[in-house]
mmCIF file with all atom_site columns, C-alpha atoms and ligand atoms in Angstrom:
data_model
loop_
_atom_site.group_PDB
_atom_site.id
_atom_site.type_symbol
_atom_site.label_atom_id
_atom_site.label_alt_id
_atom_site.label_comp_id
_atom_site.label_asym_id
_atom_site.label_entity_id
_atom_site.label_seq_id
_atom_site.pdbx_PDB_ins_code
_atom_site.Cartn_x
_atom_site.Cartn_y
_atom_site.Cartn_z
_atom_site.occupancy
_atom_site.B_iso_or_equiv
_atom_site.pdbx_formal_charge
_atom_site.auth_seq_id
_atom_site.auth_comp_id
_atom_site.auth_asym_id
_atom_site.auth_atom_id
_atom_site.pdbx_PDB_model_num
ATOM   1   C  CA  . MET A 1 1   ? 179.917 43.973 106.961 1.00 54.00 ? 10  MET A CA  1
ATOM   2   C  CA  . ARG A 1 2   ? 176.524 43.019 106.694 1.00 58.00 ? 11  ARG A CA  1
ATOM   3   C  CA  . LEU A 1 3   ? 175.167 46.191 106.493 1.00 54.00 ? 12  LEU A CA  1
ATOM   4   C  CA  . TRP A 1 4   ? 177.296 46.877 103.161 1.00 54.00 ? 13  TRP A CA  1
ATOM   5   C  CA  . ILE A 1 5   ? 176.068 43.342 101.524 1.00 52.00 ? 14  ILE A CA  1
ATOM   6   C  CA  . VAL A 1 6   ? 171.988 44.322 101.985 1.00 55.00 ? 15  VAL A CA  1
ATOM   7   C  CA  . ALA A 1 7   ? 172.886 48.123 100.897 1.00 55.00 ? 16  ALA A CA  1
ATOM   8   C  CA  . ALA A 1 8   ? 174.601 46.488 97.709  1.00 55.00 ? 17  ALA A CA  1
ATOM   9   C  CA  . ALA A 1 9   ? 171.997 44.401 96.823  1.00 55.00 ? 18  ALA A CA  1
ATOM   10  C  CA  . LEU A 1 10  ? 169.147 47.389 97.514  1.00 50.00 ? 19  LEU A CA  1
ATOM   11  C  CA  . LEU A 1 11  ? 171.463 49.316 94.807  1.00 51.00 ? 20  LEU A CA  1
ATOM   12  C  CA  . ALA A 1 12  ? 171.956 46.140 92.573  1.00 54.00 ? 21  ALA A CA  1
ATOM   13  C  CA  . ALA A 1 13  ? 167.541 46.329 92.402  1.00 52.00 ? 22  ALA A CA  1
ATOM   14  C  CA  . SER A 1 14  ? 167.239 49.568 91.970  1.00 50.00 ? 23  SER A CA  1
ATOM   15  C  CA  . GLY A 1 15  ? 169.134 49.520 88.718  1.00 48.00 ? 24  GLY A CA  1
ATOM   16  C  CA  . ALA A 1 16  ? 167.207 46.975 87.491  1.00 47.00 ? 25  ALA A CA  1
ATOM   17  C  CA  . ALA A 1 17  ? 164.208 48.630 88.473  1.00 50.00 ? 26  ALA A CA  1
ATOM   18  C  CA  . ARG A 1 18  ? 165.445 51.444 86.579  1.00 54.00 ? 27  ARG A CA  1
ATOM   19  C  CA  . ALA A 1 19  ? 166.506 49.143 83.237  1.00 59.00 ? 28  ALA A CA  1
ATOM   20  C  CA  . GLN A 1 20  ? 163.128 47.873 83.248  1.00 69.00 ? 29  GLN A CA  1
ATOM   21  C  CA  . PRO A 1 21  ? 160.481 48.585 80.372  1.00 85.00 ? 30  PRO A CA  1
ATOM   22  C  CA  . CYS A 1 22  ? 158.487 51.749 80.639  1.00 91.00 ? 31  CYS A CA  1
ATOM   23  C  CA  . ASP A 1 23  ? 155.377 52.150 82.561  1.00 94.00 ? 32  ASP A CA  1
ATOM   24  C  CA  . VAL A 1 24  ? 153.361 51.963 79.432  1.00 93.00 ? 33  VAL A CA  1
ATOM   25  C  CA  . ARG A 1 25  ? 149.606 52.567 81.555  1.00 95.00 ? 34  ARG A CA  1
ATOM   26  C  CA  . ALA A 1 26  ? 150.786 55.901 81.827  1.00 96.00 ? 35  ALA A CA  1
ATOM   27  C  CA  . PHE A 1 27  ? 149.973 56.653 77.649  1.00 96.00 ? 36  PHE A CA  1
ATOM   28  C  CA  . GLU A 1 28  ? 146.101 55.079 78.266  1.00 96.00 ? 37  GLU A CA  1
ATOM   29  C  CA  . PRO A 1 29  ? 144.542 58.266 78.303  1.00 95.00 ? 38  PRO A CA  1
ATOM   30  C  CA  . CYS A 1 30  ? 146.567 59.802 75.519  1.00 96.00 ? 39  CYS A CA  1
ATOM   31  C  CA  . GLN A 1 31  ? 145.604 56.756 72.897  1.00 94.00 ? 40  GLN A CA  1
ATOM   32  C  CA  . ALA A 1 32  ? 141.950 57.989 72.830  1.00 93.00 ? 41  ALA A CA  1
ATOM   33  C  CA  . CYS A 1 33  ? 143.408 60.865 70.316  1.00 95.00 ? 42  CYS A CA  1
ATOM   34  C  CA  . HIS A 1 34  ? 147.038 59.657 69.922  1.00 96.00 ? 43  HIS A CA  1
ATOM   35  C  CA  . ALA A 1 35  ? 148.993 56.333 68.589  1.00 95.00 ? 44  ALA A CA  1
ATOM   36  C  CA  . LEU A 1 36  ? 152.091 55.732 68.710  1.00 93.00 ? 45  LEU A CA  1
ATOM   37  C  CA  . THR A 1 37  ? 152.834 54.337 64.712  1.00 92.00 ? 46  THR A CA  1
ATOM   38  C  CA  . ARG A 1 38  ? 152.931 55.888 61.824  1.00 90.00 ? 47  ARG A CA  1
ATOM   39  C  CA  . ASP A 1 39  ? 150.437 53.567 60.469  1.00 77.00 ? 48  ASP A CA  1
ATOM   40  C  CA  . ALA A 1 40  ? 147.837 54.584 63.374  1.00 70.00 ? 49  ALA A CA  1
ATOM   41  C  CA  . GLY A 1 41  ? 144.672 55.495 60.665  1.00 76.00 ? 50  GLY A CA  1
ATOM   42  C  CA  . GLN A 1 42  ? 142.654 58.135 62.060  1.00 80.00 ? 51  GLN A CA  1
ATOM   43  C  CA  . LYS A 1 43  ? 142.610 59.760 65.293  1.00 90.00 ? 52  LYS A CA  1
ATOM   44  C  CA  . PRO A 1 44  ? 141.613 63.045 66.901  1.00 93.00 ? 53  PRO A CA  1
ATOM   45  C  CA  . GLY A 1 45  ? 145.231 63.916 67.216  1.00 95.00 ? 54  GLY A CA  1
ATOM   46  C  CA  . PRO A 1 46  ? 149.057 63.651 65.474  1.00 96.00 ? 55  PRO A CA  1
ATOM   47  C  CA  . GLN A 1 47  ? 150.630 60.057 65.603  1.00 96.00 ? 56  GLN A CA  1
ATOM   48  C  CA  . LEU A 1 48  ? 153.194 60.406 68.031  1.00 96.00 ? 57  LEU A CA  1
ATOM   49  C  CA  . ALA A 1 49  ? 156.410 58.053 66.584  1.00 94.00 ? 58  ALA A CA  1
ATOM   50  C  CA  . GLY A 1 50  ? 159.278 59.179 67.463  1.00 94.00 ? 59  GLY A CA  1
ATOM   51  C  CA  . VAL A 1 51  ? 158.339 62.536 68.749  1.00 97.00 ? 60  VAL A CA  1
ATOM   52  C  CA  . ILE A 1 52  ? 160.762 63.171 70.543  1.00 97.00 ? 61  ILE A CA  1
ATOM   53  C  CA  . GLY A 1 53  ? 163.753 65.074 68.786  1.00 96.00 ? 62  GLY A CA  1
ATOM   54  C  CA  . ARG A 1 54  ? 160.734 65.553 66.015  1.00 97.00 ? 63  ARG A CA  1
ATOM   55  C  CA  . PRO A 1 55  ? 160.153 69.279 64.518  1.00 98.00 ? 64  PRO A CA  1
ATOM   56  C  CA  . VAL A 1 56  ? 156.575 70.041 66.441  1.00 98.00 ? 65  VAL A CA  1
ATOM   57  C  CA  . ALA A 1 57  ? 153.978 69.627 64.473  1.00 98.00 ? 66  ALA A CA  1
ATOM   58  C  CA  . GLY A 1 58  ? 155.852 67.039 62.777  1.00 96.00 ? 67  GLY A CA  1
ATOM   59  C  CA  . ASP A 1 59  ? 153.363 64.711 61.318  1.00 95.00 ? 68  ASP A CA  1
ATOM   60  C  CA  . PRO A 1 60  ? 152.325 65.439 58.453  1.00 93.00 ? 69  PRO A CA  1
ATOM   61  C  CA  . ALA A 1 61  ? 149.019 64.421 57.835  1.00 92.00 ? 70  ALA A CA  1
ATOM   62  C  CA  . PHE A 1 62  ? 147.576 66.670 60.514  1.00 94.00 ? 71  PHE A CA  1
ATOM   63  C  CA  . ASP A 1 63  ? 146.077 69.404 60.354  1.00 96.00 ? 72  ASP A CA  1
ATOM   64  C  CA  . TYR A 1 64  ? 147.926 71.194 63.137  1.00 97.00 ? 73  TYR A CA  1
ATOM   65  C  CA  . SER A 1 65  ? 146.457 74.839 65.402  1.00 98.00 ? 74  SER A CA  1
ATOM   66  C  CA  . PRO A 1 66  ? 147.808 78.005 63.677  1.00 98.00 ? 75  PRO A CA  1
ATOM   67  C  CA  . ALA A 1 67  ? 150.442 78.070 67.328  1.00 97.00 ? 76  ALA A CA  1
ATOM   68  C  CA  . LEU A 1 68  ? 151.577 74.291 66.737  1.00 98.00 ? 77  LEU A CA  1
ATOM   69  C  CA  . ARG A 1 69  ? 152.267 75.653 63.213  1.00 98.00 ? 78  ARG A CA  1
ATOM   70  C  CA  . ALA A 1 70  ? 153.948 78.948 63.659  1.00 98.00 ? 79  ALA A CA  1
ATOM   71  C  CA  . ALA A 1 71  ? 156.081 76.609 66.088  1.00 98.00 ? 80  ALA A CA  1
ATOM   72  C  CA  . ARG A 1 72  ? 157.137 74.575 63.350  1.00 98.00 ? 81  ARG A CA  1
ATOM   73  C  CA  . ALA A 1 73  ? 157.686 77.491 61.402  1.00 98.00 ? 82  ALA A CA  1
ATOM   74  C  CA  . LYS A 1 74  ? 160.520 78.913 64.015  1.00 98.00 ? 83  LYS A CA  1
ATOM   75  C  CA  . GLY A 1 75  ? 161.530 76.007 63.561  1.00 98.00 ? 84  GLY A CA  1
ATOM   76  C  CA  . ASP A 1 76  ? 160.647 74.432 66.904  1.00 98.00 ? 85  ASP A CA  1
ATOM   77  C  CA  . ILE A 1 77  ? 161.734 70.979 67.777  1.00 98.00 ? 86  ILE A CA  1
ATOM   78  C  CA  . TRP A 1 78  ? 160.322 68.576 70.193  1.00 98.00 ? 87  TRP A CA  1
ATOM   79  C  CA  . THR A 1 79  ? 163.113 68.294 73.212  1.00 97.00 ? 88  THR A CA  1
ATOM   80  C  CA  . ARG A 1 80  ? 162.098 66.118 76.441  1.00 97.00 ? 89  ARG A CA  1
ATOM   81  C  CA  . GLU A 1 81  ? 162.360 69.780 78.120  1.00 97.00 ? 90  GLU A CA  1
ATOM   82  C  CA  . ARG A 1 82  ? 159.606 70.380 75.710  1.00 97.00 ? 91  ARG A CA  1
ATOM   83  C  CA  . LEU A 1 83  ? 157.684 67.684 75.672  1.00 97.00 ? 92  LEU A CA  1
ATOM   84  C  CA  . ASP A 1 84  ? 157.771 67.903 79.365  1.00 97.00 ? 93  ASP A CA  1
ATOM   85  C  CA  . LEU A 1 85  ? 156.839 71.498 79.955  1.00 97.00 ? 94  LEU A CA  1
ATOM   86  C  CA  . PHE A 1 86  ? 154.066 71.134 77.250  1.00 97.00 ? 95  PHE A CA  1
ATOM   87  C  CA  . LEU A 1 87  ? 152.109 68.338 79.390  1.00 97.00 ? 96  LEU A CA  1
ATOM   88  C  CA  . ALA A 1 88  ? 152.731 70.337 82.541  1.00 97.00 ? 97  ALA A CA  1
ATOM   89  C  CA  . ASP A 1 89  ? 150.729 73.411 80.787  1.00 95.00 ? 98  ASP A CA  1
ATOM   90  C  CA  . THR A 1 90  ? 149.897 72.996 77.397  1.00 94.00 ? 99  THR A CA  1
ATOM   91  C  CA  . GLU A 1 91  ? 148.690 76.413 77.318  1.00 93.00 ? 100 GLU A CA  1
ATOM   92  C  CA  . ALA A 1 92  ? 152.034 78.062 78.722  1.00 92.00 ? 101 ALA A CA  1
ATOM   93  C  CA  . VAL A 1 93  ? 153.902 76.484 75.593  1.00 95.00 ? 102 VAL A CA  1
ATOM   94  C  CA  . TYR A 1 94  ? 151.925 77.039 72.878  1.00 96.00 ? 103 TYR A CA  1
ATOM   95  C  CA  . PRO A 1 95  ? 148.779 79.344 73.979  1.00 96.00 ? 104 PRO A CA  1
ATOM   96  C  CA  . GLY A 1 96  ? 146.013 78.933 71.483  1.00 95.00 ? 105 GLY A CA  1
ATOM   97  C  CA  . GLY A 1 97  ? 146.625 75.249 70.782  1.00 95.00 ? 106 GLY A CA  1
ATOM   98  C  CA  . TRP A 1 98  ? 143.710 72.359 70.432  1.00 95.00 ? 107 TRP A CA  1
ATOM   99  C  CA  . MET A 1 99  ? 144.867 69.913 72.651  1.00 93.00 ? 108 MET A CA  1
ATOM   100 C  CA  . GLY A 1 100 ? 141.673 69.370 74.321  1.00 84.00 ? 109 GLY A CA  1
ATOM   101 C  CA  . SER A 1 101 ? 143.897 67.128 76.919  1.00 87.00 ? 110 SER A CA  1
ATOM   102 C  CA  . PRO A 1 102 ? 144.215 68.609 81.182  1.00 91.00 ? 111 PRO A CA  1
ATOM   103 C  CA  . PRO A 1 103 ? 147.736 69.727 82.559  1.00 94.00 ? 112 PRO A CA  1
ATOM   104 C  CA  . ILE A 1 104 ? 149.597 66.823 83.557  1.00 97.00 ? 113 ILE A CA  1
ATOM   105 C  CA  . ARG A 1 105 ? 150.862 68.236 87.241  1.00 96.00 ? 114 ARG A CA  1
ATOM   106 C  CA  . ASP A 1 106 ? 152.789 64.712 88.061  1.00 97.00 ? 115 ASP A CA  1
ATOM   107 C  CA  . ALA A 1 107 ? 156.101 64.728 87.890  1.00 96.00 ? 116 ALA A CA  1
ATOM   108 C  CA  . LYS A 1 108 ? 156.321 61.216 87.984  1.00 96.00 ? 117 LYS A CA  1
ATOM   109 C  CA  . LEU A 1 109 ? 153.600 60.412 85.196  1.00 96.00 ? 118 LEU A CA  1
ATOM   110 C  CA  . ARG A 1 110 ? 155.237 63.137 82.952  1.00 97.00 ? 119 ARG A CA  1
ATOM   111 C  CA  . ALA A 1 111 ? 158.499 60.883 83.443  1.00 96.00 ? 120 ALA A CA  1
ATOM   112 C  CA  . ASP A 1 112 ? 157.069 58.068 82.439  1.00 96.00 ? 121 ASP A CA  1
ATOM   113 C  CA  . LEU A 1 113 ? 155.197 59.222 79.393  1.00 97.00 ? 122 LEU A CA  1
ATOM   114 C  CA  . LEU A 1 114 ? 158.458 60.945 78.127  1.00 97.00 ? 123 LEU A CA  1
ATOM   115 C  CA  . CYS A 1 115 ? 159.922 56.871 78.608  1.00 96.00 ? 124 CYS A CA  1
ATOM   116 C  CA  . VAL A 1 116 ? 157.145 55.564 76.628  1.00 95.00 ? 125 VAL A CA  1
ATOM   117 C  CA  . LEU A 1 117 ? 157.151 58.380 73.878  1.00 96.00 ? 126 LEU A CA  1
ATOM   118 C  CA  . GLY A 1 118 ? 161.036 57.821 73.843  1.00 92.00 ? 127 GLY A CA  1
ATOM   119 C  CA  . LYS A 1 119 ? 161.008 55.239 72.448  1.00 76.00 ? 128 LYS A CA  1
ATOM   120 C  CA  . PRO A 1 120 ? 161.668 54.522 68.882  1.00 63.00 ? 129 PRO A CA  1
HETATM 121 C  C1  . HEC B 2 .   ? 140.911 64.698 73.901  1.00 70.73 ? 24  HEC B C1  1
HETATM 122 C  C2  . HEC B 2 .   ? 142.253 64.590 72.694  1.00 70.73 ? 24  HEC B C2  1
HETATM 123 C  C3  . HEC B 2 .   ? 143.882 64.316 72.946  1.00 70.73 ? 24  HEC B C3  1
HETATM 124 C  C4  . HEC B 2 .   ? 144.043 63.715 73.932  1.00 70.73 ? 24  HEC B C4  1
HETATM 125 C  C5  . HEC B 2 .   ? 143.546 62.800 75.406  1.00 70.73 ? 24  HEC B C5  1
HETATM 126 C  C6  . HEC B 2 .   ? 145.458 63.770 74.152  1.00 70.73 ? 24  HEC B C6  1
HETATM 127 N  N1  . HEC B 2 .   ? 145.806 64.506 73.073  1.00 70.73 ? 24  HEC B N1  1
HETATM 128 FE FE1 . HEC B 2 .   ? 147.650 65.218 72.542  1.00 70.73 ? 24  HEC B FE1 1
HETATM 129 N  N2  . HEC B 2 .   ? 147.185 66.166 71.242  1.00 70.73 ? 24  HEC B N2  1
HETATM 130 C  C7  . HEC B 2 .   ? 145.671 66.663 70.311  1.00 70.73 ? 24  HEC B C7  1
HETATM 131 C  C8  . HEC B 2 .   ? 145.526 67.516 69.481  1.00 70.73 ? 24  HEC B C8  1
HETATM 132 C  C9  . HEC B 2 .   ? 144.523 67.342 68.755  1.00 70.73 ? 24  HEC B C9  1
HETATM 133 C  C10 . HEC B 2 .   ? 147.179 67.634 69.013  1.00 70.73 ? 24  HEC B C10 1
HETATM 134 C  C11 . HEC B 2 .   ? 147.220 69.382 67.709  1.00 70.73 ? 24  HEC B C11 1
HETATM 135 C  C12 . HEC B 2 .   ? 147.060 70.442 68.828  1.00 70.73 ? 24  HEC B C12 1
HETATM 136 C  C13 . HEC B 2 .   ? 147.898 71.407 67.972  1.00 70.73 ? 24  HEC B C13 1
HETATM 137 O  O1  . HEC B 2 .   ? 147.236 71.718 66.385  1.00 70.73 ? 24  HEC B O1  1
HETATM 138 O  O2  . HEC B 2 .   ? 147.343 72.494 68.337  1.00 70.73 ? 24  HEC B O2  1
HETATM 139 C  C14 . HEC B 2 .   ? 148.060 66.438 70.197  1.00 70.73 ? 24  HEC B C14 1
HETATM 140 C  C15 . HEC B 2 .   ? 149.372 67.536 70.302  1.00 70.73 ? 24  HEC B C15 1
HETATM 141 C  C16 . HEC B 2 .   ? 150.287 66.672 70.656  1.00 70.73 ? 24  HEC B C16 1
HETATM 142 C  C17 . HEC B 2 .   ? 151.770 66.694 70.776  1.00 70.73 ? 24  HEC B C17 1
HETATM 143 C  C18 . HEC B 2 .   ? 152.497 67.629 69.650  1.00 70.73 ? 24  HEC B C18 1
HETATM 144 C  C19 . HEC B 2 .   ? 152.598 66.702 68.904  1.00 70.73 ? 24  HEC B C19 1
HETATM 145 C  C20 . HEC B 2 .   ? 153.284 67.194 67.452  1.00 70.73 ? 24  HEC B C20 1
HETATM 146 O  O3  . HEC B 2 .   ? 153.599 66.672 66.554  1.00 70.73 ? 24  HEC B O3  1
HETATM 147 O  O4  . HEC B 2 .   ? 153.728 68.525 67.516  1.00 70.73 ? 24  HEC B O4  1
HETATM 148 C  C21 . HEC B 2 .   ? 152.227 65.991 71.506  1.00 70.73 ? 24  HEC B C21 1
HETATM 149 C  C22 . HEC B 2 .   ? 153.681 65.544 71.936  1.00 70.73 ? 24  HEC B C22 1
HETATM 150 C  C23 . HEC B 2 .   ? 150.739 64.683 72.293  1.00 70.73 ? 24  HEC B C23 1
HETATM 151 N  N3  . HEC B 2 .   ? 149.679 65.688 71.635  1.00 70.73 ? 24  HEC B N3  1
HETATM 152 C  C24 . HEC B 2 .   ? 151.165 64.520 73.494  1.00 70.73 ? 24  HEC B C24 1
HETATM 153 C  C25 . HEC B 2 .   ? 149.909 63.935 74.619  1.00 70.73 ? 24  HEC B C25 1
HETATM 154 C  C26 . HEC B 2 .   ? 150.060 62.721 75.528  1.00 70.73 ? 24  HEC B C26 1
HETATM 155 C  C27 . HEC B 2 .   ? 150.986 62.649 75.811  1.00 70.73 ? 24  HEC B C27 1
HETATM 156 C  C28 . HEC B 2 .   ? 148.731 62.554 75.833  1.00 70.73 ? 24  HEC B C28 1
HETATM 157 C  C29 . HEC B 2 .   ? 148.299 62.130 76.910  1.00 70.73 ? 24  HEC B C29 1
HETATM 158 C  C30 . HEC B 2 .   ? 148.804 62.452 78.411  1.00 70.73 ? 24  HEC B C30 1
HETATM 159 C  C31 . HEC B 2 .   ? 148.046 63.857 75.241  1.00 70.73 ? 24  HEC B C31 1
HETATM 160 N  N4  . HEC B 2 .   ? 148.453 63.723 74.036  1.00 70.73 ? 24  HEC B N4  1
HETATM 161 C  C32 . HEC B 2 .   ? 146.342 63.539 75.302  1.00 70.73 ? 24  HEC B C32 1
HETATM 162 C  C33 . HEC B 2 .   ? 145.032 65.618 71.094  1.00 70.73 ? 24  HEC B C33 1
HETATM 163 C  C34 . HEC B 2 .   ? 144.572 65.018 72.017  1.00 70.73 ? 24  HEC B C34 1
#
């Protein structure tokens, strides 16, 4: 009986952890080049406001590489899956793209990034 109570308490606690806000530290290295707001001023990369569900190369103020412009012309959208692959290996998804950021092999870190990027 006792064990069940402990297990239930643990389950409740893990549920609470899931409901917590995203780990925004994951986005710190990206901030040098990207902003999460539309009025971000000049950065070396496009703004990423609402990027999940947005067309690839969807910042009208940014001059994208031919690779990303071709993807936009094809109608590619940033789904979670595509974004996860892009962060894991940019070159594999859009060869010749200009994002000079190292591949992120850590799935937990990518999940944190998707969490941050998924906020409106
Ligand atoms: C050194 C600068 C730099 C860093 C650091 C960087 N990026 Fe980028 N990022 C770019 C550039 C430049 C592009 C545009 C690439 C192109 O045109 O091919 C881009 C494109 C993107 C896109 C596609 C945007 C769109 O509108 O289609 C996403 C998503 C993205 N970056 C996410 C990230 C994330 C998440 C991080 C942190 C892990 C990160 N970037 C780190 C420079 C950077």
